[in-house]
Short mmCIF file of C-alpha atoms and ligand atoms in Angstrom, two decimals:
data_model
loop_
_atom_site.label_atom_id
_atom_site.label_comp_id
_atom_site.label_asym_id
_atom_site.label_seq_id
_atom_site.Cartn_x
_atom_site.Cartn_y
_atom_site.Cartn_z
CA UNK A 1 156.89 172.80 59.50
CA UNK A 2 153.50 172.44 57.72
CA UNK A 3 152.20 169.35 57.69
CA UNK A 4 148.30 167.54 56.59
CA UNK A 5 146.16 166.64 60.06
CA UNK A 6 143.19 164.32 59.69
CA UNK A 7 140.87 166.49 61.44
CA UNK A 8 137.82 165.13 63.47
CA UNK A 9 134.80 166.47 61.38
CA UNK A 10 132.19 164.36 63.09
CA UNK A 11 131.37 161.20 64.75
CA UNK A 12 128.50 158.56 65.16
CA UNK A 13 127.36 155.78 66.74
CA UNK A 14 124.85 152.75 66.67
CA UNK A 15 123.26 150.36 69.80
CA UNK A 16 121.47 147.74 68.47
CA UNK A 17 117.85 148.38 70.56
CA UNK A 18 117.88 144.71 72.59
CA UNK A 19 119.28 144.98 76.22
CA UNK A 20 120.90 142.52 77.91
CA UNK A 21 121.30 142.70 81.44
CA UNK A 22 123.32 140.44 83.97
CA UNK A 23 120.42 139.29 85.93
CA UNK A 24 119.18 137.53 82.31
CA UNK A 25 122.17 135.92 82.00
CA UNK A 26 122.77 134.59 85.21
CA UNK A 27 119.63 132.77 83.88
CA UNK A 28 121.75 131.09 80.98
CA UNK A 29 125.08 130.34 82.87
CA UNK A 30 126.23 130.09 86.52
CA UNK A 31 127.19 133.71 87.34
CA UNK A 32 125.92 136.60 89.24
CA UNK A 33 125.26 140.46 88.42
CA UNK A 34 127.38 140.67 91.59
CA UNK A 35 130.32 139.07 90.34
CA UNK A 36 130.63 140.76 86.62
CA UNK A 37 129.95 144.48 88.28
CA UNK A 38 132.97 143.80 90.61
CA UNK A 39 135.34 142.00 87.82
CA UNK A 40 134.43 144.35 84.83
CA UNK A 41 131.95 147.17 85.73
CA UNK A 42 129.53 145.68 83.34
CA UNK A 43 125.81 145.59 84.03
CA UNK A 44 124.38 145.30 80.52
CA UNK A 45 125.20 145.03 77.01
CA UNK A 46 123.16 145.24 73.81
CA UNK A 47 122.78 142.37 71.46
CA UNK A 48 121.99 142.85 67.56
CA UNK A 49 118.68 141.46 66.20
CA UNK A 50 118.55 138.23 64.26
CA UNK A 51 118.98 139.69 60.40
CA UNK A 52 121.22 142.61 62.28
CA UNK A 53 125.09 142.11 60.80
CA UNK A 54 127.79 144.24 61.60
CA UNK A 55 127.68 145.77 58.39
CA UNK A 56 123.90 147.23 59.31
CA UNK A 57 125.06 148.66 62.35
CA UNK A 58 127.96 150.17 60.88
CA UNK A 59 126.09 152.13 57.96
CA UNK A 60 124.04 153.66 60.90
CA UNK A 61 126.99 154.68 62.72
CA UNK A 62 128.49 156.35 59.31
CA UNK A 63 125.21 158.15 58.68
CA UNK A 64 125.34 159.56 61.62
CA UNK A 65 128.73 160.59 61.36
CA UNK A 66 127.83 162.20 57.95
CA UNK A 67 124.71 163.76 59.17
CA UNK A 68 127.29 165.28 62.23
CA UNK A 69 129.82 166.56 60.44
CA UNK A 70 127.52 167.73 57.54
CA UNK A 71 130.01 166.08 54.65
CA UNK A 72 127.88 164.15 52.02
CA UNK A 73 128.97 160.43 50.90
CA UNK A 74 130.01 161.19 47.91
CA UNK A 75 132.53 163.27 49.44
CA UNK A 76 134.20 160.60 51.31
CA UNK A 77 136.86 158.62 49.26
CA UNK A 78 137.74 156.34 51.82
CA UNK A 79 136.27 153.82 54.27
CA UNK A 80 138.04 152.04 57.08
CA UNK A 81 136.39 149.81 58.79
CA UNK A 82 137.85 148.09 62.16
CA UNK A 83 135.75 144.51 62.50
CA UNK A 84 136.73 140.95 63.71
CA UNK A 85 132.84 139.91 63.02
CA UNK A 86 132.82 140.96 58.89
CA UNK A 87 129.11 139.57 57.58
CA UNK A 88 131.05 137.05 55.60
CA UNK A 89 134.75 136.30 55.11
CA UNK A 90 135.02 138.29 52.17
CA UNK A 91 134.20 140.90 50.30
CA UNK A 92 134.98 143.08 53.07
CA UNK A 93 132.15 144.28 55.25
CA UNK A 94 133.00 147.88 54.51
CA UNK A 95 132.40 147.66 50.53
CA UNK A 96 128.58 147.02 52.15
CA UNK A 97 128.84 150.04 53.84
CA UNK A 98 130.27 151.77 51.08
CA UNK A 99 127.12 151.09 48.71
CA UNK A 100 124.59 151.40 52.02
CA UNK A 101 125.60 154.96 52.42
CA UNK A 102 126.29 155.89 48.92
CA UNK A 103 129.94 156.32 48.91
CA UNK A 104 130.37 155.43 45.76
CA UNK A 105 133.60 157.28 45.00
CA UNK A 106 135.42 156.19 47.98
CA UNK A 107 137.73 152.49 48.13
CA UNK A 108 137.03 150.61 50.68
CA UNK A 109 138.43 147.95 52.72
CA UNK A 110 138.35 146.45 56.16
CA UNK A 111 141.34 145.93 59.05
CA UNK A 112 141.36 143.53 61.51
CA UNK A 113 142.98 144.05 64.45
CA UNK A 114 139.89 143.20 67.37
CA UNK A 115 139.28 145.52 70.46
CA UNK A 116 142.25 147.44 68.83
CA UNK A 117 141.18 147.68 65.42
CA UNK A 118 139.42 151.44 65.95
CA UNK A 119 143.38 152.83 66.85
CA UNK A 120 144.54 150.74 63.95
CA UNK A 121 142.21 151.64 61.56
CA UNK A 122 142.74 155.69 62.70
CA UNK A 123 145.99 155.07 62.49
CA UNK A 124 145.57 153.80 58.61
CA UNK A 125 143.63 156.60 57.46
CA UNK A 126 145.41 158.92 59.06
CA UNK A 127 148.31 157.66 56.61
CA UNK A 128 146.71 157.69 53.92
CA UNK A 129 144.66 161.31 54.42
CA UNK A 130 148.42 162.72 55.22
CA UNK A 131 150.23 161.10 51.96
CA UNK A 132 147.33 163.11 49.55
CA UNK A 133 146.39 159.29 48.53
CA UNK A 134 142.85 160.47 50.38
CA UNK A 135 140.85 163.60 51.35
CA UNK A 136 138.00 162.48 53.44
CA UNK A 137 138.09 159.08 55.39
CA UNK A 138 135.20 157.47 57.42
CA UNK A 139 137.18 154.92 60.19
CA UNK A 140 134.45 152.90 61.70
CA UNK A 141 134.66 150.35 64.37
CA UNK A 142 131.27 147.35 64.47
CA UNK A 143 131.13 144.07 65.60
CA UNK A 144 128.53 141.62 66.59
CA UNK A 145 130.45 139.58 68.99
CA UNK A 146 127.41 138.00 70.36
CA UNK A 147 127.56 136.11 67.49
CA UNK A 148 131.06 134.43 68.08
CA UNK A 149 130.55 134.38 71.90
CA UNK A 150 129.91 130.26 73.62
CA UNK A 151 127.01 131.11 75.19
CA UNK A 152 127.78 128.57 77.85
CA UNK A 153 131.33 129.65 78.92
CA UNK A 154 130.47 131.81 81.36
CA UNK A 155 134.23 133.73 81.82
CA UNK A 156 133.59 134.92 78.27
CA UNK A 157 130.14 135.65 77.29
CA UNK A 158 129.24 137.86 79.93
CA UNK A 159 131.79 140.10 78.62
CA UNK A 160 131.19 141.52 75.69
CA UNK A 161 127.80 143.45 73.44
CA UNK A 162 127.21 144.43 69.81
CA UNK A 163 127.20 147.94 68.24
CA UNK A 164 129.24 150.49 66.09
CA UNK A 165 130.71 153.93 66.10
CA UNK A 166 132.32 156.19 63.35
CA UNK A 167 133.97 159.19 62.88
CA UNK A 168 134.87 161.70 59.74
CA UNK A 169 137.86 162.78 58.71
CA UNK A 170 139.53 165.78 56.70
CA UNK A 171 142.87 166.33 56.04
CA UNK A 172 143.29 169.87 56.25
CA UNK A 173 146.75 171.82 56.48
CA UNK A 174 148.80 172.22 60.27
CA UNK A 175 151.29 174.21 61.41
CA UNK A 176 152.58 170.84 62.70
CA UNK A 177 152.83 171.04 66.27
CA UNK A 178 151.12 170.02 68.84
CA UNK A 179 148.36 172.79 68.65
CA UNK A 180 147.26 171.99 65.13
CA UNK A 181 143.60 170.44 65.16
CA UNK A 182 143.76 166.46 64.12
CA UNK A 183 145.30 163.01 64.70
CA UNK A 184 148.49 164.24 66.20
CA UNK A 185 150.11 160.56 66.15
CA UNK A 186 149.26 157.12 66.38
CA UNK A 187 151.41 154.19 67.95
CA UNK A 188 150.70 150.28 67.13
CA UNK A 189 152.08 147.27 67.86
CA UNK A 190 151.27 143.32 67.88
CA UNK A 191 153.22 140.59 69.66
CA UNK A 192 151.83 137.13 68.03
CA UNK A 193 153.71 134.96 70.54
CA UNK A 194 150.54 135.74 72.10
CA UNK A 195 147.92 134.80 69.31
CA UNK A 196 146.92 131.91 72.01
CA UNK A 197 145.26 134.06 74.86
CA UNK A 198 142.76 135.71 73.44
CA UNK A 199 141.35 134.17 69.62
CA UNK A 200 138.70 132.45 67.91
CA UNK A 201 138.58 128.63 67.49
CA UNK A 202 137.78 128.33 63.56
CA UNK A 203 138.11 130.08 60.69
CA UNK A 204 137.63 130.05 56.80
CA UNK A 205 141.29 128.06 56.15
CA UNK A 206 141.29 126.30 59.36
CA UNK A 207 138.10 124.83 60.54
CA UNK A 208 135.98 126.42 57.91
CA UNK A 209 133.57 128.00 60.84
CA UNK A 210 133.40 130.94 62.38
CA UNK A 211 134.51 129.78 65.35
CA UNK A 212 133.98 130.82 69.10
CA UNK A 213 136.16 133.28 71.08
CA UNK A 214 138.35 131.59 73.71
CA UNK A 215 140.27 134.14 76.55
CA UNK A 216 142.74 132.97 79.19
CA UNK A 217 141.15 136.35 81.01
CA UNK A 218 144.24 136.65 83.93
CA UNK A 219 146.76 136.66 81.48
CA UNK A 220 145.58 139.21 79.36
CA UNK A 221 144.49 141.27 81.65
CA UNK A 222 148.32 141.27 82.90
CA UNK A 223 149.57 141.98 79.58
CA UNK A 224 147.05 144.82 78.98
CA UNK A 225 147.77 147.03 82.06
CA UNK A 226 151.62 147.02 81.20
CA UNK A 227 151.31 147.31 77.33
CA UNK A 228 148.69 150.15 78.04
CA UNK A 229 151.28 151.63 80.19
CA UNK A 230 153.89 151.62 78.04
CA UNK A 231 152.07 152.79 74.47
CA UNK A 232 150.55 155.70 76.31
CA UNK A 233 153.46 156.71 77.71
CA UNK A 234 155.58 156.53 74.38
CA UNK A 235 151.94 158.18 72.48
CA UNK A 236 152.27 161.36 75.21
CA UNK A 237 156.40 161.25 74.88
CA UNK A 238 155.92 161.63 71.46
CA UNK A 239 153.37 164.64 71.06
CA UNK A 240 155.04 166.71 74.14
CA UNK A 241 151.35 166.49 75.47
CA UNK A 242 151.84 165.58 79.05
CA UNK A 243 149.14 164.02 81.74
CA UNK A 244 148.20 166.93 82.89
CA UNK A 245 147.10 168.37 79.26
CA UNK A 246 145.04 166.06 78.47
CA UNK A 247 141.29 166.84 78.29
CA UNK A 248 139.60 163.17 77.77
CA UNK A 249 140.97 159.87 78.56
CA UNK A 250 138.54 157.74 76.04
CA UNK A 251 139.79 153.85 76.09
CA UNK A 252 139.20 150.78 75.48
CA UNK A 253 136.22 149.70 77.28
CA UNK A 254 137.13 145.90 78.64
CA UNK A 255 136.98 145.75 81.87
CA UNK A 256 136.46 148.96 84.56
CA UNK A 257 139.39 147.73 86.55
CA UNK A 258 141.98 148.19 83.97
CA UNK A 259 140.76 151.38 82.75
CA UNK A 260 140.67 152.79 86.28
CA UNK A 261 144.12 151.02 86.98
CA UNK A 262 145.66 152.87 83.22
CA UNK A 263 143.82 156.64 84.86
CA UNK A 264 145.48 156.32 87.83
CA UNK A 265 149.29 155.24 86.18
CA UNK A 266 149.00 158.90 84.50
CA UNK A 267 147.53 160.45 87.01
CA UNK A 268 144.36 161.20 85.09
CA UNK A 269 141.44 162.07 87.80
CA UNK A 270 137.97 160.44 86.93
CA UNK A 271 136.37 162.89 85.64
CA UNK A 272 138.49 163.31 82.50
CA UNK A 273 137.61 159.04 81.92
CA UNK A 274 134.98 158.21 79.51
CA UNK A 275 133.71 155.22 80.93
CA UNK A 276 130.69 153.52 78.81
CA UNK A 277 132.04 150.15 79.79
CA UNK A 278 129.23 149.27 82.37
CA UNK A 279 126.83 150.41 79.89
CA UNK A 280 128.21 148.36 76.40
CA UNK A 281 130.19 145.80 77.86
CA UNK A 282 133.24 145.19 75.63
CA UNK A 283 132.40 145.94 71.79
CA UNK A 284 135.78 145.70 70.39
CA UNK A 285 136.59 147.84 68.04
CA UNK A 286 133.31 149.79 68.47
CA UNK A 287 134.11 150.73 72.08
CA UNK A 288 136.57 153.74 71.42
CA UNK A 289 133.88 155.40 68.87
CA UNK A 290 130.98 154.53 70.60
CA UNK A 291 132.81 156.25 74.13
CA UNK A 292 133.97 159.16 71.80
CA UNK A 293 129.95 159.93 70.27
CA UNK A 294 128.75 159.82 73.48
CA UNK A 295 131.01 162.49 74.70
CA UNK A 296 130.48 164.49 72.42
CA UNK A 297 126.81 164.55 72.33
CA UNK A 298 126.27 165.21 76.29
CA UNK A 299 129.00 168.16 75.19
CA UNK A 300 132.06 166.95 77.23
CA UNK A 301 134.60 166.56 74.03
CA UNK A 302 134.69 169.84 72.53
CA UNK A 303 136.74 171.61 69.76
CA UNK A 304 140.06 172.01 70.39
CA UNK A 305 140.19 169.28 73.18
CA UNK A 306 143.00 166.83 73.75
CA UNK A 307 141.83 163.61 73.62
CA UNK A 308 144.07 159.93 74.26
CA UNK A 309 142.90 156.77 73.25
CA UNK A 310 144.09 153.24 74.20
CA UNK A 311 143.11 149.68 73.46
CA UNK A 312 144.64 146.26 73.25
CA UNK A 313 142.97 142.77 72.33
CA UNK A 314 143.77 139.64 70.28
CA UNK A 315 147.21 139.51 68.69
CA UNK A 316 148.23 140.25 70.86
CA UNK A 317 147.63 144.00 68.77
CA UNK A 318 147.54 147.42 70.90
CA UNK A 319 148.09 150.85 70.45
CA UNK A 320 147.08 154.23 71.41
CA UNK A 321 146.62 158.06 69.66
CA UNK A 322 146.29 161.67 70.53
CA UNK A 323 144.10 163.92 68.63
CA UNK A 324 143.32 167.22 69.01
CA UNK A 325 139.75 167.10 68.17
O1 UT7 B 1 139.18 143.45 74.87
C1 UT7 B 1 140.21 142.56 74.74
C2 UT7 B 1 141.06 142.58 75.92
N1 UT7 B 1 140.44 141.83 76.97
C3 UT7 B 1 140.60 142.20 78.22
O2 UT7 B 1 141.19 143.21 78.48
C4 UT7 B 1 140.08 141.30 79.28
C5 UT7 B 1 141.11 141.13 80.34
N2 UT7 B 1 140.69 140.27 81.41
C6 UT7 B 1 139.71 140.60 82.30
O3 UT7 B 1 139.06 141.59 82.16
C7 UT7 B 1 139.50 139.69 83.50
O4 UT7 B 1 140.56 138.77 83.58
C8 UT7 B 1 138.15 138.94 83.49
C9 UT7 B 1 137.01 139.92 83.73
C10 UT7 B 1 137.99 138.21 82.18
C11 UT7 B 1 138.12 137.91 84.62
O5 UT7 B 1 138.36 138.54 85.86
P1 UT7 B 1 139.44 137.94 86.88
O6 UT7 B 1 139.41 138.78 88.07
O7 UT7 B 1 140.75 137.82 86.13
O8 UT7 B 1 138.83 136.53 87.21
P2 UT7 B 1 139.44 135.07 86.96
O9 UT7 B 1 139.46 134.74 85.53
O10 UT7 B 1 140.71 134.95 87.73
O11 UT7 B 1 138.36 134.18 87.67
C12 UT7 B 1 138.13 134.23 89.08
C13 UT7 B 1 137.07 133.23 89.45
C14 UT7 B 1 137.34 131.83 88.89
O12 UT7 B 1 136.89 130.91 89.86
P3 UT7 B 1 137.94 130.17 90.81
O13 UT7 B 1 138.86 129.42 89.90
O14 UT7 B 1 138.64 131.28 91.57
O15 UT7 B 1 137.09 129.30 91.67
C15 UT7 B 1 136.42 131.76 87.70
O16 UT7 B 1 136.04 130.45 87.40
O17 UT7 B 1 135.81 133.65 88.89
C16 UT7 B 1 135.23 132.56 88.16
N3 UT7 B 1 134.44 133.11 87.06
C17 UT7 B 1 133.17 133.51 87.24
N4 UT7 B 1 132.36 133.51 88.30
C18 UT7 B 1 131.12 133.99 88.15
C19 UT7 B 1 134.81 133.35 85.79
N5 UT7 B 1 133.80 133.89 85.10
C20 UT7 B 1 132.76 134.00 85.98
C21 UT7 B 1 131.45 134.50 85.87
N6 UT7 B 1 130.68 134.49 86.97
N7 UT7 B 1 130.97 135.03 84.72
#
């Protein structure tokens, strides 16, 4: 039956230009490049410039989304963007990007569900591009988590970097199987009986601060490699795509280990993983489009490729989605 598809029309991404490296930080706090390379894969991570909000490096990702999929602002009429590091608590960060860029016919809002606010906020403009309510989305993904990171808690600030990634969407008519080009379906859920492993200390109605980011690491890294599991399994269930179909594994990028550990569940060989992880550290809900630009440019996503993503974080929220791209 024929059915809309948010098609993939281009994507984009931003590093802020400072590099951090483990080495420099086992200056700051009592850790080793040894130790985060074997627990994470992580060797370096880029940190934004004083002046540098997540809003900047977001409106550099969406230009070069634009510029990629050759669609001018004022053609987009609606922004997504996934943050947990908005420039201030409201407006929403993506009404900046929104004037930055020029959208100026498009709404525009923000969603907040951390490192898996990218699959969420696919997942909401996929919903809206398929209901007619919108014809061209950009979903973006930014944070600046450096600046809600304790710099002296060494389990969590070695973890994670700064930077942003976009993509374009057009809904454009399927055939609706699992051939069409697009989002083919999108799978979320959130368990808050778990808000207290992985969250921020303060907040505009709590503490009135921003707060710091506090992880019990163990725990969540337990929850993440049988949630993953499960929401990738239920993602390829529901498209009829199985393991063996699938051209690019692109997931969350947290921690080497689990991402190697989700590969191997599916029996997805290495070479189909996008792995930026050692490269970015953990940027949230910029990892997936961040992973996703890169593939593209060194040509390994191409037209017409199946492509799953996965990611989990505070919430607990997860969920993962297979587009044809
Ligand atoms: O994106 C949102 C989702 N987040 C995740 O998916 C993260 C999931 N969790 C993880 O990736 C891992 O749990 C971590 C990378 C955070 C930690 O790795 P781990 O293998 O679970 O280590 P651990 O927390 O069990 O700590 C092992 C040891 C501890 O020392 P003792 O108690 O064994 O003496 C820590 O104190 O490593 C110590 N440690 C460190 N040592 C050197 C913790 N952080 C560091 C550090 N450098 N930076």
């Amino acid at each position: 039956m024929k059915t809309r598809r948010s098609v993939v029309m281009g994507c984009g991404s931003y590093l802020p230009q400072k590099i951090v490296t483990n080495e420099e930080l086992s200056e700051r706090v009592d850790t080793t490049d040894a130790w985060i390379v074997a627990r994470t894969g992580i060797h370096e991570r880029r940190i934004a410039a004083e002046g540098q909000f997540t809003s900047h490096l977001a409106t550099e990702a969406a230009n070069r989304a634009l510029a990629a999929a050759g669609i001018a602002a004022e053609d987009i009429d609606l922004i997504v963007l996934a943050t947990a590091t908005p420039d201030s608590t409201f407006p929403a960060s993506a009404t900046r990007v929104q004037a930055a860029i020029g959208a100026h016919s498009a709404f525009a809002f923000d969603v907040q569900a951390v490192c898996a606010g990218f699959v969420y906020a696919l997942n909401v403009a996929d919903n809206f591009l398929r209901l007619g309510q919108a014809e061209r989305a950009l979903v973006i993904g930014a944070e600046t988590f450096s600046r809600i990171l304790d710099w002296e808690d060494r389990g969590t600030c070695v973890l994670f970097g700064d930077g942003a990634g976009a993509v374009v969407l057009e809904s454009q008519e399927g055939a609706g199987g699992n051939t069409d080009r697009g989002v083919l379906s999108c799978h979320l859920h959130s368990d808050g009986r778990f808000y207290d492993l992985l969250y921020v200390d303060g907040g505009p109605s709590s503490t009135q601060t921003a707060g710091h980011l506090k992880m019990s690491g163990q725990e969540v890294f337990k929850h993440a490699v049988s949630k993953l599991a499960s929401v990738l399994e239920e993602a390829l269930e529901a498209t009829g795509i199985g393991p063996e179909d699938v051209d690019w594994f692109v997931p969350h990028q947290a921690n080497r280990r689990i991402i190697e550990a989700m590969a191997r569940k599916l029996g997805i060989t290495g070479e189909k993983v996008i792995l930026t992880v050692g490269r970015h550290a953990n940027t949230s809900a910029a990892s997936i489009p961040l992973a996703l630009d890169e593939a593209v440019i060194d040509r390994r996503i191409k037209r017409g490729d199946i492509v799953l993503l996965e990611a989990i974080g505070g919430g607990l929220s997860w969920g993962a989605a297979v587009i044809r791209w």
